[in-house]
Coordinates of C-alpha atoms and ligand atoms in Angstrom, one line a residue:
M106 CA 0.0 0.0 0.0
K107 CA 1.1 3.5 -0.7
N108 CA 1.2 5.7 2.4
L109 CA -0.2 8.9 0.8
T110 CA -1.1 12.3 2.3
A111 CA -4.5 13.7 1.5
D112 CA -2.9 16.1 -0.9
E113 CA -1.1 13.3 -2.8
L114 CA -4.3 11.1 -2.8
R115 CA -6.4 13.9 -4.3
E116 CA -3.9 14.6 -7.0
M117 CA -3.3 10.9 -7.9
Y118 CA -7.1 10.3 -8.2
L119 CA -7.8 13.3 -10.3
K120 CA -4.9 12.6 -12.6
F121 CA -5.9 8.9 -13.0
F122 CA -9.4 9.8 -14.1
E123 CA -8.0 12.6 -16.3
S124 CA -6.0 9.9 -18.1
K125 CA -9.3 8.1 -18.7
G126 CA -10.8 11.0 -20.5
H127 CA -12.4 12.8 -17.5
K128 CA -12.4 16.6 -17.1
I129 CA -11.4 17.8 -13.6
I130 CA -14.1 20.1 -12.3
P131 CA -14.1 22.3 -9.2
G132 CA -16.1 20.9 -6.2
A133 CA -19.1 22.9 -5.2
S134 CA -20.0 24.8 -2.1
V135 CA -21.0 22.8 1.1
I136 CA -24.0 25.1 1.2
P137 CA -26.3 23.9 -1.6
E138 CA -27.3 26.2 -4.5
N139 CA -31.0 26.6 -5.1
D140 CA -31.9 23.4 -3.4
P141 CA -34.3 23.8 -0.5
T142 CA -34.6 20.0 0.2
V143 CA -31.3 19.7 2.0
L144 CA -29.3 21.9 4.4
F145 CA -25.8 20.9 3.2
T146 CA -24.1 19.2 0.3
T147 CA -24.1 15.6 1.6
A148 CA -22.5 13.8 -1.3
G149 CA -20.5 14.5 -4.4
M150 CA -23.5 13.7 -6.7
H151 CA -25.6 16.4 -5.1
P152 CA -24.4 19.4 -7.0
L153 CA -24.6 17.3 -10.2
V154 CA -28.2 16.3 -9.9
P155 CA -29.5 18.4 -12.9
Y156 CA -26.9 16.8 -15.1
L157 CA -27.5 13.3 -13.9
M158 CA -31.2 13.8 -14.6
G159 CA -30.3 15.0 -18.1
A160 CA -32.0 18.3 -17.5
M161 CA -29.0 20.0 -19.1
E162 CA -25.6 19.3 -20.4
H163 CA -22.6 19.8 -18.2
P164 CA -20.3 22.5 -19.6
A165 CA -17.2 20.2 -19.0
G166 CA -18.7 17.2 -20.9
T167 CA -19.9 13.7 -20.0
R168 CA -16.9 12.4 -18.0
L169 CA -16.1 14.4 -14.9
T170 CA -13.9 14.0 -11.8
D171 CA -13.8 16.1 -8.7
V172 CA -13.3 16.4 -5.0
Q173 CA -16.4 17.4 -3.1
K174 CA -16.6 18.9 0.4
C175 CA -19.5 17.1 2.2
V176 CA -21.3 17.7 5.5
R177 CA -23.4 15.0 7.0
T178 CA -24.6 15.5 10.6
G179 CA -27.2 12.7 10.8
D180 CA -24.8 10.7 12.9
I181 CA -23.5 13.5 15.0
D182 CA -23.9 11.5 18.2
E183 CA -21.6 8.8 16.9
V184 CA -18.7 11.2 16.3
G185 CA -15.9 10.4 18.6
D186 CA -15.6 6.7 17.6
A187 CA -12.9 5.6 15.1
A188 CA -14.8 6.4 11.9
H189 CA -17.6 8.9 12.1
L190 CA -17.0 12.4 10.8
T191 CA -19.4 15.3 10.2
F192 CA -17.3 16.7 7.4
F193 CA -15.4 14.8 4.8
E194 CA -14.0 15.1 1.3
M195 CA -15.3 12.8 -1.3
L196 CA -13.4 11.9 -4.5
G197 CA -15.7 11.1 -7.4
N198 CA -15.7 10.2 -11.0
W199 CA -18.8 10.7 -13.1
S200 CA -20.3 9.4 -16.3
L201 CA -23.2 11.5 -17.5
N202 CA -24.9 8.9 -19.7
D203 CA -21.4 8.0 -21.1
Y204 CA -19.6 4.9 -19.8
F205 CA -21.2 2.4 -17.5
K206 CA -20.5 -0.6 -15.3
K207 CA -17.7 -2.2 -17.1
E208 CA -15.5 0.9 -17.2
A209 CA -16.5 2.1 -13.8
I210 CA -15.7 -1.2 -12.1
G211 CA -12.6 -1.8 -14.2
W212 CA -11.1 1.6 -13.3
S213 CA -12.0 1.3 -9.6
F214 CA -10.2 -2.0 -9.5
E215 CA -7.2 -0.7 -11.5
F216 CA -6.9 2.4 -9.2
L217 CA -7.2 0.5 -6.0
T218 CA -4.8 -2.3 -6.8
Q219 CA -2.3 -0.7 -9.2
H220 CA -2.1 2.9 -8.0
L221 CA -3.0 2.7 -4.3
G222 CA -1.4 -0.7 -4.0
F223 CA -4.2 -2.6 -2.2
D224 CA -3.8 -6.3 -2.3
P225 CA -6.5 -7.7 -4.7
A226 CA -6.8 -10.7 -2.4
K227 CA -8.1 -8.5 0.3
L228 CA -10.8 -6.9 -1.8
N229 CA -14.4 -7.9 -1.1
V230 CA -17.3 -6.4 -3.0
T231 CA -21.1 -6.2 -2.6
V232 CA -23.7 -5.9 -5.4
F233 CA -27.4 -5.3 -5.4
A234 CA -29.4 -8.5 -4.8
G235 CA -32.5 -7.3 -6.6
E236 CA -36.1 -7.0 -5.5
E237 CA -39.5 -7.0 -6.9
G238 CA -39.5 -5.0 -10.2
I239 CA -35.7 -4.4 -10.1
P240 CA -33.4 -7.2 -11.2
A241 CA -30.3 -8.3 -9.3
D242 CA -27.1 -6.8 -10.6
E243 CA -25.6 -9.9 -12.2
E244 CA -23.8 -7.7 -14.8
A245 CA -21.7 -6.2 -12.0
V246 CA -21.0 -9.7 -10.6
E247 CA -19.7 -10.8 -14.0
I248 CA -17.5 -7.8 -14.4
W249 CA -16.0 -8.3 -10.9
K250 CA -15.3 -11.9 -11.8
S251 CA -13.7 -10.9 -15.0
V252 CA -11.1 -8.7 -13.2
G253 CA -10.4 -11.6 -10.8
I254 CA -12.6 -11.3 -7.8
P255 CA -13.9 -14.8 -7.0
E256 CA -17.5 -15.6 -6.3
E257 CA -16.9 -16.1 -2.5
R258 CA -15.8 -12.5 -2.2
I259 CA -18.8 -11.1 -4.0
F260 CA -21.8 -10.5 -1.7
R261 CA -25.3 -9.9 -3.0
L262 CA -27.1 -7.6 -0.6
P263 CA -30.5 -6.0 -0.4
R264 CA -31.5 -2.3 -0.9
E265 CA -30.6 -1.4 2.6
D266 CA -26.9 -2.0 1.7
N267 CA -26.6 -1.7 -2.0
W268 CA -28.8 1.1 -3.2
W269 CA -27.8 4.7 -3.2
G270 CA -29.9 7.9 -3.3
P271 CA -31.6 10.0 -4.0
A272 CA -29.8 12.7 -2.0
G273 CA -33.1 14.5 -1.1
T274 CA -36.6 13.1 -1.3
T275 CA -36.7 12.7 -5.1
G276 CA -34.1 12.4 -7.8
P277 CA -31.5 10.1 -9.5
C278 CA -30.6 6.9 -7.7
G279 CA -29.7 3.3 -8.4
P280 CA -28.0 0.1 -7.4
D281 CA -24.4 0.3 -6.3
T282 CA -21.4 -1.9 -5.9
E283 CA -19.3 -1.2 -2.8
M284 CA -15.6 -2.2 -2.3
F285 CA -14.3 -3.3 1.1
I286 CA -10.9 -4.0 2.3
D287 CA -10.6 -7.0 4.6
T288 CA -8.4 -5.9 7.6
G289 CA -7.5 -9.4 8.5
K290 CA -9.4 -9.3 11.8
P291 CA -11.3 -12.5 12.6
K292 CA -15.0 -12.5 11.7
C293 CA -17.2 -11.3 14.6
S294 CA -19.8 -14.1 13.9
D295 CA -20.9 -16.4 11.1
Q296 CA -23.0 -13.6 9.7
C297 CA -20.0 -11.3 9.5
R298 CA -19.7 -9.9 5.9
P299 CA -18.9 -6.6 4.2
G300 CA -21.2 -4.0 5.7
C301 CA -20.8 -5.4 9.2
H302 CA -19.6 -2.8 11.6
C303 CA -17.2 -4.9 13.7
G304 CA -14.2 -3.5 11.9
K305 CA -13.2 -6.5 9.8
Y306 CA -14.3 -5.0 6.5
I307 CA -13.8 -1.3 5.8
E308 CA -15.7 0.3 2.9
I309 CA -13.4 2.2 0.6
W310 CA -15.4 3.1 -2.5
N311 CA -18.9 3.0 -3.8
D312 CA -19.8 2.9 -7.5
V313 CA -23.4 3.9 -8.1
F314 CA -25.2 3.0 -11.3
M315 CA -27.8 5.8 -11.5
Q316 CA -30.4 4.3 -13.8
Y317 CA -33.5 5.2 -11.8
N318 CA -35.4 8.3 -10.6
K319 CA -37.4 8.3 -7.4
N320 CA -40.5 10.4 -8.3
A321 CA -42.7 12.4 -6.0
E322 CA -45.0 9.4 -5.3
G323 CA -41.9 7.5 -4.0
K324 CA -41.8 5.2 -7.1
F325 CA -38.6 4.2 -8.8
E326 CA -38.9 4.8 -12.5
P327 CA -36.2 4.1 -15.1
L328 CA -34.3 7.3 -15.7
G329 CA -33.6 6.5 -19.4
R330 CA -30.0 7.3 -18.8
H331 CA -27.0 5.3 -17.5
N332 CA -25.0 7.5 -15.2
V333 CA -22.1 6.5 -12.9
D334 CA -21.6 8.3 -9.6
T335 CA -18.6 7.0 -7.5
G336 CA -17.5 8.2 -4.1
M337 CA -14.3 7.5 -2.2
G338 CA -13.8 9.2 1.2
V339 CA -10.4 11.0 1.4
E340 CA -10.0 10.7 5.2
R341 CA -10.9 7.0 5.4
T342 CA -8.6 6.1 2.4
V343 CA -5.7 8.0 3.8
C344 CA -6.3 6.3 7.1
M345 CA -6.2 2.8 5.6
L346 CA -3.2 3.5 3.4
S347 CA -1.2 4.7 6.4
G348 CA -2.3 1.9 8.7
A349 CA -3.4 4.5 11.3
P350 CA -5.9 3.1 13.8
T351 CA -8.4 5.9 13.3
V352 CA -8.9 8.9 11.0
Y353 CA -7.9 11.1 13.9
D354 CA -4.4 9.5 13.8
T355 CA -3.7 10.5 10.2
E356 CA -1.6 13.4 8.9
I357 CA -4.9 15.2 8.1
F358 CA -5.8 15.6 11.7
A359 CA -2.3 15.7 13.1
P360 CA -1.9 19.5 13.4
I361 CA -5.5 19.8 14.7
M362 CA -4.9 17.2 17.4
A363 CA -1.6 18.7 18.3
K364 CA -3.2 22.1 18.8
I365 CA -6.0 20.6 21.0
D366 CA -3.3 18.9 23.1
E367 CA -1.4 22.2 23.4
L368 CA -4.5 24.0 24.6
S369 CA -5.6 21.3 27.0
G370 CA -5.2 21.5 30.7
E371 CA -5.7 19.4 33.8
T372 CA -9.2 18.0 34.5
D373 CA -10.5 15.1 36.6
V374 CA -12.2 13.5 33.6
D375 CA -11.3 9.8 32.8
A376 CA -9.0 9.0 29.9
E377 CA -11.7 7.4 27.7
T378 CA -14.0 10.4 28.0
K379 CA -11.0 12.6 27.1
L380 CA -10.1 10.6 24.1
R381 CA -13.7 11.0 22.8
A382 CA -13.9 14.7 23.7
R383 CA -10.6 15.4 21.8
R384 CA -12.1 13.8 18.6
I385 CA -15.4 15.6 19.0
V386 CA -13.7 19.0 19.3
A387 CA -11.5 18.2 16.3
D388 CA -14.3 17.0 14.1
H389 CA -16.9 19.7 15.0
M390 CA -14.4 22.6 14.7
R391 CA -13.3 21.3 11.3
T392 CA -16.9 21.2 10.0
A393 CA -17.8 24.5 11.6
T394 CA -14.7 26.2 10.0
F395 CA -15.5 24.8 6.5
I396 CA -19.2 26.0 6.8
L397 CA -18.2 29.5 8.1
C398 CA -15.5 29.9 5.4
D399 CA -17.7 28.6 2.6
P400 CA -17.5 30.8 -0.5
K401 CA -21.3 30.9 -0.9
G402 CA -21.6 32.0 2.7
G403 CA -24.8 32.9 4.5
V404 CA -24.8 30.2 7.2
K405 CA -24.2 31.7 10.7
P406 CA -24.9 30.2 14.1
G407 CA -28.6 30.5 14.8
N408 CA -31.8 28.7 15.7
V409 CA -33.2 27.2 12.5
G410 CA -32.1 24.9 9.7
A411 CA -28.4 25.0 8.6
N412 CA -27.7 27.8 11.1
Y413 CA -28.9 25.6 13.9
V414 CA -26.7 22.7 12.8
L415 CA -23.7 25.0 12.8
R416 CA -24.6 26.3 16.2
R417 CA -25.0 22.8 17.6
L418 CA -21.5 21.8 16.2
I419 CA -19.8 24.8 17.8
R420 CA -21.6 24.5 21.1
R421 CA -20.9 20.8 21.3
A422 CA -17.2 21.5 20.6
I423 CA -17.2 24.1 23.4
R424 CA -18.9 21.7 25.9
Y425 CA -16.4 19.0 25.2
S426 CA -13.5 21.4 25.3
R427 CA -14.3 22.0 28.9
M428 CA -13.7 18.3 29.7
L429 CA -10.2 18.8 28.3
G430 CA -9.5 21.8 30.4
I431 CA -9.3 24.1 27.4
A432 CA -9.7 27.8 28.1
P433 CA -12.3 30.0 26.4
G434 CA -11.1 31.5 23.1
F435 CA -10.0 28.2 21.7
T436 CA -12.4 28.0 18.7
V437 CA -10.6 30.9 17.0
K438 CA -7.2 29.2 17.5
L439 CA -8.4 25.9 16.2
A440 CA -9.9 27.6 13.1
E441 CA -6.5 29.1 12.4
T442 CA -4.8 25.7 12.5
I443 CA -7.5 24.2 10.3
C444 CA -7.3 26.9 7.8
E445 CA -3.6 26.7 7.6
K446 CA -3.8 23.0 7.0
Y447 CA -6.3 23.3 4.2
Q448 CA -5.9 26.6 2.5
N449 CA -3.6 25.4 -0.3
V450 CA -6.4 23.2 -1.5
Y451 CA -9.4 25.3 -0.4
P452 CA -8.4 29.0 -0.8
E453 CA -11.6 30.1 0.8
L454 CA -10.2 29.0 4.1
G455 CA -7.5 31.6 3.8
I456 CA -9.8 34.3 2.3
N457 CA -12.6 34.0 4.8
L458 CA -10.7 33.2 7.9
A459 CA -11.0 36.6 9.5
Q460 CA -14.8 36.6 9.2
C461 CA -15.0 33.0 10.4
K462 CA -13.0 34.0 13.5
L463 CA -15.4 36.9 14.3
D464 CA -18.4 34.5 14.0
L465 CA -16.7 31.9 16.2
E466 CA -15.7 34.4 18.8
A467 CA -19.2 35.8 19.0
E468 CA -20.8 32.4 19.3
E469 CA -18.3 31.2 21.9
N470 CA -19.0 34.3 24.0
R471 CA -22.8 33.9 23.7
F472 CA -22.6 30.2 24.7
N473 CA -20.3 30.9 27.6
Q474 CA -22.8 33.5 28.8
T475 CA -25.6 30.9 28.4
L476 CA -23.6 28.4 30.4
D477 CA -22.9 31.0 33.1
K478 CA -26.6 31.8 33.4
G479 CA -27.5 28.1 33.3
E480 CA -25.1 27.4 36.1
A481 CA -26.5 30.2 38.2
M482 CA -30.0 28.8 37.6
F483 CA -28.8 25.3 38.5
N484 CA -27.3 26.6 41.7
K485 CA -30.7 28.2 42.6
V486 CA -32.5 24.9 41.9
A487 CA -30.0 23.0 44.0
E488 CA -30.3 25.5 46.9
Q489 CA -34.1 25.2 46.9
L490 CA -33.9 21.4 46.9
K491 CA -31.6 21.4 49.8
L492 CA -33.8 23.8 51.7
H493 CA -36.6 21.3 51.3
N494 CA -34.4 18.3 52.0
Q495 CA -34.9 16.9 48.6
T496 CA -32.2 15.2 46.5
Q497 CA -33.7 14.8 43.0
I498 CA -34.0 17.3 40.2
S499 CA -37.3 16.7 38.5
G500 CA -37.4 15.9 34.7
K501 CA -39.5 19.0 34.2
T502 CA -36.9 21.3 35.9
A503 CA -34.1 19.7 33.9
F504 CA -36.0 20.2 30.7
K505 CA -36.7 23.8 31.6
L506 CA -33.0 24.4 32.2
Y507 CA -32.3 22.9 28.8
D508 CA -35.2 24.4 26.8
T509 CA -35.6 27.8 28.3
F510 CA -32.0 28.6 29.4
G511 CA -30.2 26.5 26.7
F512 CA -28.3 24.7 29.4
P513 CA -27.2 21.3 28.0
F514 CA -28.7 18.3 29.8
E515 CA -25.3 16.7 30.1
M516 CA -24.1 19.7 32.1
T517 CA -27.1 19.4 34.5
L518 CA -26.1 15.7 35.0
E519 CA -22.5 16.7 35.7
M520 CA -23.3 19.5 38.1
A521 CA -25.9 17.3 39.9
E522 CA -23.3 14.7 40.4
K523 CA -20.9 17.2 41.9
A524 CA -23.7 18.6 44.2
G525 CA -24.7 15.1 45.4
L526 CA -28.1 15.3 43.6
S527 CA -29.8 12.9 41.3
V528 CA -31.7 13.8 38.1
D529 CA -35.0 12.2 36.9
K530 CA -33.6 11.2 33.5
E531 CA -36.7 9.5 32.4
G532 CA -38.8 12.5 33.2
F533 CA -36.4 14.7 31.2
E534 CA -36.6 12.4 28.2
E535 CA -40.4 12.3 28.4
A536 CA -40.6 16.1 28.4
N537 CA -38.1 16.2 25.5
R538 CA -40.0 13.6 23.5
K539 CA -43.2 15.5 23.9
H540 CA -41.5 18.7 22.8
Q541 CA -39.9 17.0 19.7
E542 CA -43.2 15.4 18.7
L543 CA -44.7 18.8 18.6
S544 CA -41.9 20.3 16.5
R545 CA -41.9 17.3 14.2
T546 CA -45.6 17.8 13.5
T547 CA -45.0 21.4 12.8
S548 CA -42.0 20.9 10.5
A549 CA -43.6 17.9 8.7
G550 CA -46.4 20.3 7.8
S551 CA -44.1 22.9 6.3
F552 CA -42.0 20.3 4.6
K553 CA -45.1 18.9 2.8
A554 CA -46.1 22.4 1.8
G555 CA -42.8 22.8 0.1
L556 CA -42.9 19.5 -1.8
Q557 CA -45.3 20.2 -4.7
D558 CA -42.6 19.5 -7.2
N559 CA -39.7 21.5 -5.9
S560 CA -37.5 21.3 -8.8
E561 CA -40.0 22.8 -11.3
V562 CA -40.9 25.7 -9.0
V563 CA -37.3 26.4 -8.1
T564 CA -36.4 26.5 -11.8
R565 CA -39.1 29.0 -12.5
M566 CA -38.1 31.1 -9.6
H567 CA -34.5 31.0 -10.8
T568 CA -35.5 32.5 -14.2
A569 CA -37.6 35.1 -12.4
T570 CA -34.5 36.1 -10.4
H571 CA -32.7 36.9 -13.7
L572 CA -35.6 39.0 -14.9
L573 CA -35.7 40.8 -11.5
H574 CA -32.0 41.5 -11.8
A575 CA -32.4 42.9 -15.3
A576 CA -35.4 45.0 -14.2
L577 CA -33.4 46.5 -11.3
H578 CA -30.7 47.5 -13.7
K579 CA -33.2 49.3 -15.8
V580 CA -35.0 51.0 -12.9
L581 CA -32.1 51.8 -10.6
G582 CA -29.2 51.7 -12.9
P583 CA -26.1 49.4 -13.3
T584 CA -24.9 49.8 -9.8
A585 CA -27.8 47.7 -8.5
N586 CA -25.8 44.5 -8.6
Q587 CA -26.6 41.0 -7.2
K588 CA -25.1 40.3 -3.8
G589 CA -26.9 37.1 -3.1
S590 CA -29.8 34.9 -4.1
N591 CA -31.8 32.2 -2.3
I592 CA -34.7 30.3 -3.6
T593 CA -37.2 28.1 -1.8
P594 CA -40.4 26.7 -3.4
E595 CA -42.3 29.4 -1.6
R596 CA -40.4 32.5 -2.7
L597 CA -37.3 34.0 -4.2
R598 CA -35.0 36.3 -2.3
F599 CA -32.6 38.6 -4.0
D600 CA -30.0 40.8 -2.4
F601 CA -28.4 43.7 -4.3
T602 CA -26.3 46.7 -3.8
W603 CA -28.3 49.9 -3.3
P604 CA -27.9 52.5 -0.7
E605 CA -31.5 53.4 0.3
K606 CA -35.0 52.1 0.5
M607 CA -36.6 51.7 -2.9
T608 CA -39.6 54.0 -3.5
D609 CA -43.1 52.6 -4.2
E610 CA -42.8 53.9 -7.8
Q611 CA -39.5 52.1 -8.3
L612 CA -40.9 48.9 -6.9
K613 CA -44.0 49.1 -9.1
A614 CA -41.8 49.9 -12.2
T615 CA -39.6 46.9 -11.4
E616 CA -42.6 44.6 -11.0
D617 CA -44.3 45.9 -14.2
L618 CA -41.1 45.4 -16.2
V619 CA -40.8 41.7 -15.1
N620 CA -44.5 41.1 -15.8
G621 CA -44.2 42.7 -19.2
W622 CA -41.4 40.3 -20.1
I623 CA -43.4 37.4 -18.8
R624 CA -46.3 38.4 -21.1
D625 CA -43.9 38.9 -24.0
A626 CA -43.2 35.1 -23.8
I627 CA -39.5 35.5 -24.5
P628 CA -37.5 32.3 -25.2
V629 CA -34.6 31.5 -22.8
T630 CA -31.6 30.2 -24.5
K631 CA -28.3 28.6 -23.3
K632 CA -24.9 28.7 -24.9
M633 CA -21.6 27.2 -23.8
T634 CA -18.8 29.6 -24.0
T635 CA -15.7 31.0 -22.0
V636 CA -16.0 33.5 -19.3
E637 CA -14.1 36.1 -21.4
A638 CA -16.3 35.6 -24.4
A639 CA -19.5 35.8 -22.3
K640 CA -18.3 39.0 -20.6
A641 CA -17.4 40.4 -24.0
E642 CA -21.0 39.8 -25.1
G643 CA -22.1 41.8 -22.0
A644 CA -23.1 38.9 -19.8
M645 CA -23.3 39.6 -16.1
A646 CA -21.1 37.5 -13.9
L647 CA -21.0 37.3 -10.1
F648 CA -18.1 39.3 -8.8
G649 CA -15.5 37.1 -7.1
A650 CA -17.1 33.8 -8.3
K651 CA -14.9 31.0 -9.5
Y652 CA -15.8 29.7 -12.9
G653 CA -14.4 26.7 -14.9
D654 CA -13.0 27.0 -18.4
Q655 CA -16.3 26.5 -20.1
V656 CA -19.4 28.2 -18.7
S657 CA -23.0 28.3 -19.6
M658 CA -24.5 31.6 -20.5
Y659 CA -28.3 32.1 -20.4
T660 CA -29.9 34.7 -22.6
I661 CA -33.4 36.0 -22.3
G662 CA -34.1 37.8 -25.5
D663 CA -32.4 41.2 -25.3
V664 CA -33.5 41.5 -21.6
S665 CA -30.8 39.5 -19.8
K666 CA -27.6 37.7 -20.3
E667 CA -25.9 36.0 -17.3
I668 CA -23.2 33.4 -16.7
C669 CA -25.1 30.9 -14.7
S670 CA -25.2 27.1 -14.3
G671 CA -29.0 27.0 -14.5
P672 CA -31.5 25.5 -14.6
H673 CA -34.0 27.8 -16.3
V674 CA -37.3 27.5 -18.0
A675 CA -37.5 27.5 -21.8
N676 CA -39.8 30.5 -22.0
T677 CA -40.6 33.4 -19.7
S678 CA -44.3 32.8 -20.1
E679 CA -43.9 29.8 -17.8
L680 CA -43.6 32.2 -14.8
K681 CA -47.2 33.3 -15.3
S682 CA -46.8 36.4 -13.1
F683 CA -44.4 38.1 -10.7
K684 CA -45.1 39.9 -7.4
I685 CA -42.7 41.7 -5.0
Q686 CA -43.8 41.0 -1.5
K687 CA -41.2 42.9 0.5
E688 CA -38.3 45.2 0.1
Q689 CA -36.1 45.7 3.1
S690 CA -32.5 46.3 4.3
S691 CA -30.2 43.3 4.2
S692 CA -27.0 44.9 5.5
A693 CA -25.2 48.2 5.1
G694 CA -25.6 49.3 1.4
V695 CA -27.5 46.1 0.5
R696 CA -31.2 45.8 0.0
R697 CA -33.3 42.6 -0.1
I698 CA -36.3 41.8 -2.2
K699 CA -38.6 38.9 -1.6
A700 CA -40.9 37.9 -4.4
V701 CA -43.3 35.2 -5.6
I702 CA -44.4 33.9 -9.0
G703 CA -47.8 32.8 -10.3
N704 CA -49.0 29.3 -9.8
L705 CA -49.0 26.8 -12.7
T706 CA -52.4 25.1 -12.9
Ligands
LIG806 N1 -23.2 9.0 -3.9 C1 -22.5 7.9 -3.4 C2 -22.0 8.1 -2.0 O1 -22.2 9.2 -1.5 C3 -21.3 7.7 -4.3 O2 -20.6 8.9 -4.5 O3 -21.6 7.2 -1.4

């Protein structure tokens, strides 16, 4: 095996697929563009969904390779063991209706064995066993046999193991074949096989054959295209190649762990808890730093959606840092170390570090204040109990500390132990469950409301955004430039530079222009070109955005020309009508418009 650094692995992978006719494309933001169905980019395929669906051609062609930053926080409570991470990088190669199983499997095998040096005798693979209406993937079995994997190392497994996607609720998906390295450990039982979590088999790569689409009714329909989506985790692969016992023991985490150790002090916490706390702090701070430095921006610690996930990561890191005796102010120091490690590959970690530090500092201060207040409240509760000769904190009180004062339950447990009190854990969990049921019902309601074919509504909103941008240029002049855009199925939101509140007349003129263009039924056309050529034609581009060699340029008659990855409707008449709902300040010198479009019946 080759002991590679993450930098070497990325380069080797991209070059290998470049040699097989793939174009290297830049990875996307971890904050999804125009996709309200997920909070973060969770897989490499995510930013490529429109191309996998065949809704449009990718400017770089039909064979692509990239490294994608991914955030997955579904297993946040598992972080701290040897393998779970909330942020990871995924290497991928893509066929957009180009090559299929034979090439994908052949190249995976070649790269693993000839370039990374894994012993073919240790390679085990799984394939889809089939189910009603969808056949077993015997084709993949035959291909694996043809490269030399014997039948006994090919495992046919059900959907639970060997089906990938869609990333959100609907979209491209399909059977996959997963590759596992046998670590040589004994089987944990007779049932032990790839996919078992005992540590004998470690998954290294996943080739997905995206031939299906999951539709809004939850049915799998043939996509009419044969795509390939593969994903190989950088952290895990570096770990296996180096023989390190966990991802935290690789060169990737080395400077982060060293910094944590340098900042740590004396505590009376046991060694095992400390080991876990160290990993949690490292993982959560790495994820938070990538989110805060993301070029798309816009996610800040807060109480809903992606903002809440970010807050939770930072606050959890702070809580665990206390177990290591780390003094306040550490989040900023760790962010510096993380940015230094990664900025040669992800320049945004250099460019946006200053802002990231401000955000971390503010959140750390806020949470420390919450903890101080919570501790004061706890002490009052403890005093009252003692006065009444009681020794148990009720579940209701513990939940109130958590829910009203933001005081983490674990801290209540820790402080109770020190004060010689017990806590009614069941009572707390009961109160928590009731609360969660209530919020689930509420969010399920709003989720459903947003589902009436998201992709179509979002596409129409996207075209409306271009028209709005063009109208603002006409009404306010060329300095009214796009600063940000966010689309949900309910509304579009557009931020632009403008120093003052727009007048009612200006708003009406803007709305009228857009509605006029919708009535004119103007065709929307797309052309592939270079950034320079597009700009020479007068296309608008986002200041500071990074574009590849080839870009798509969308033209709406003589109204609008923008460099943009789409998708868009074919004709402005599809928007039906346009209405501005709100114009307000976004930040100094930036205004924000929220608008809606007419319903399609
Ligand atoms: N989409 C698949 C995964 O995330 C392969 O890239 O595992």
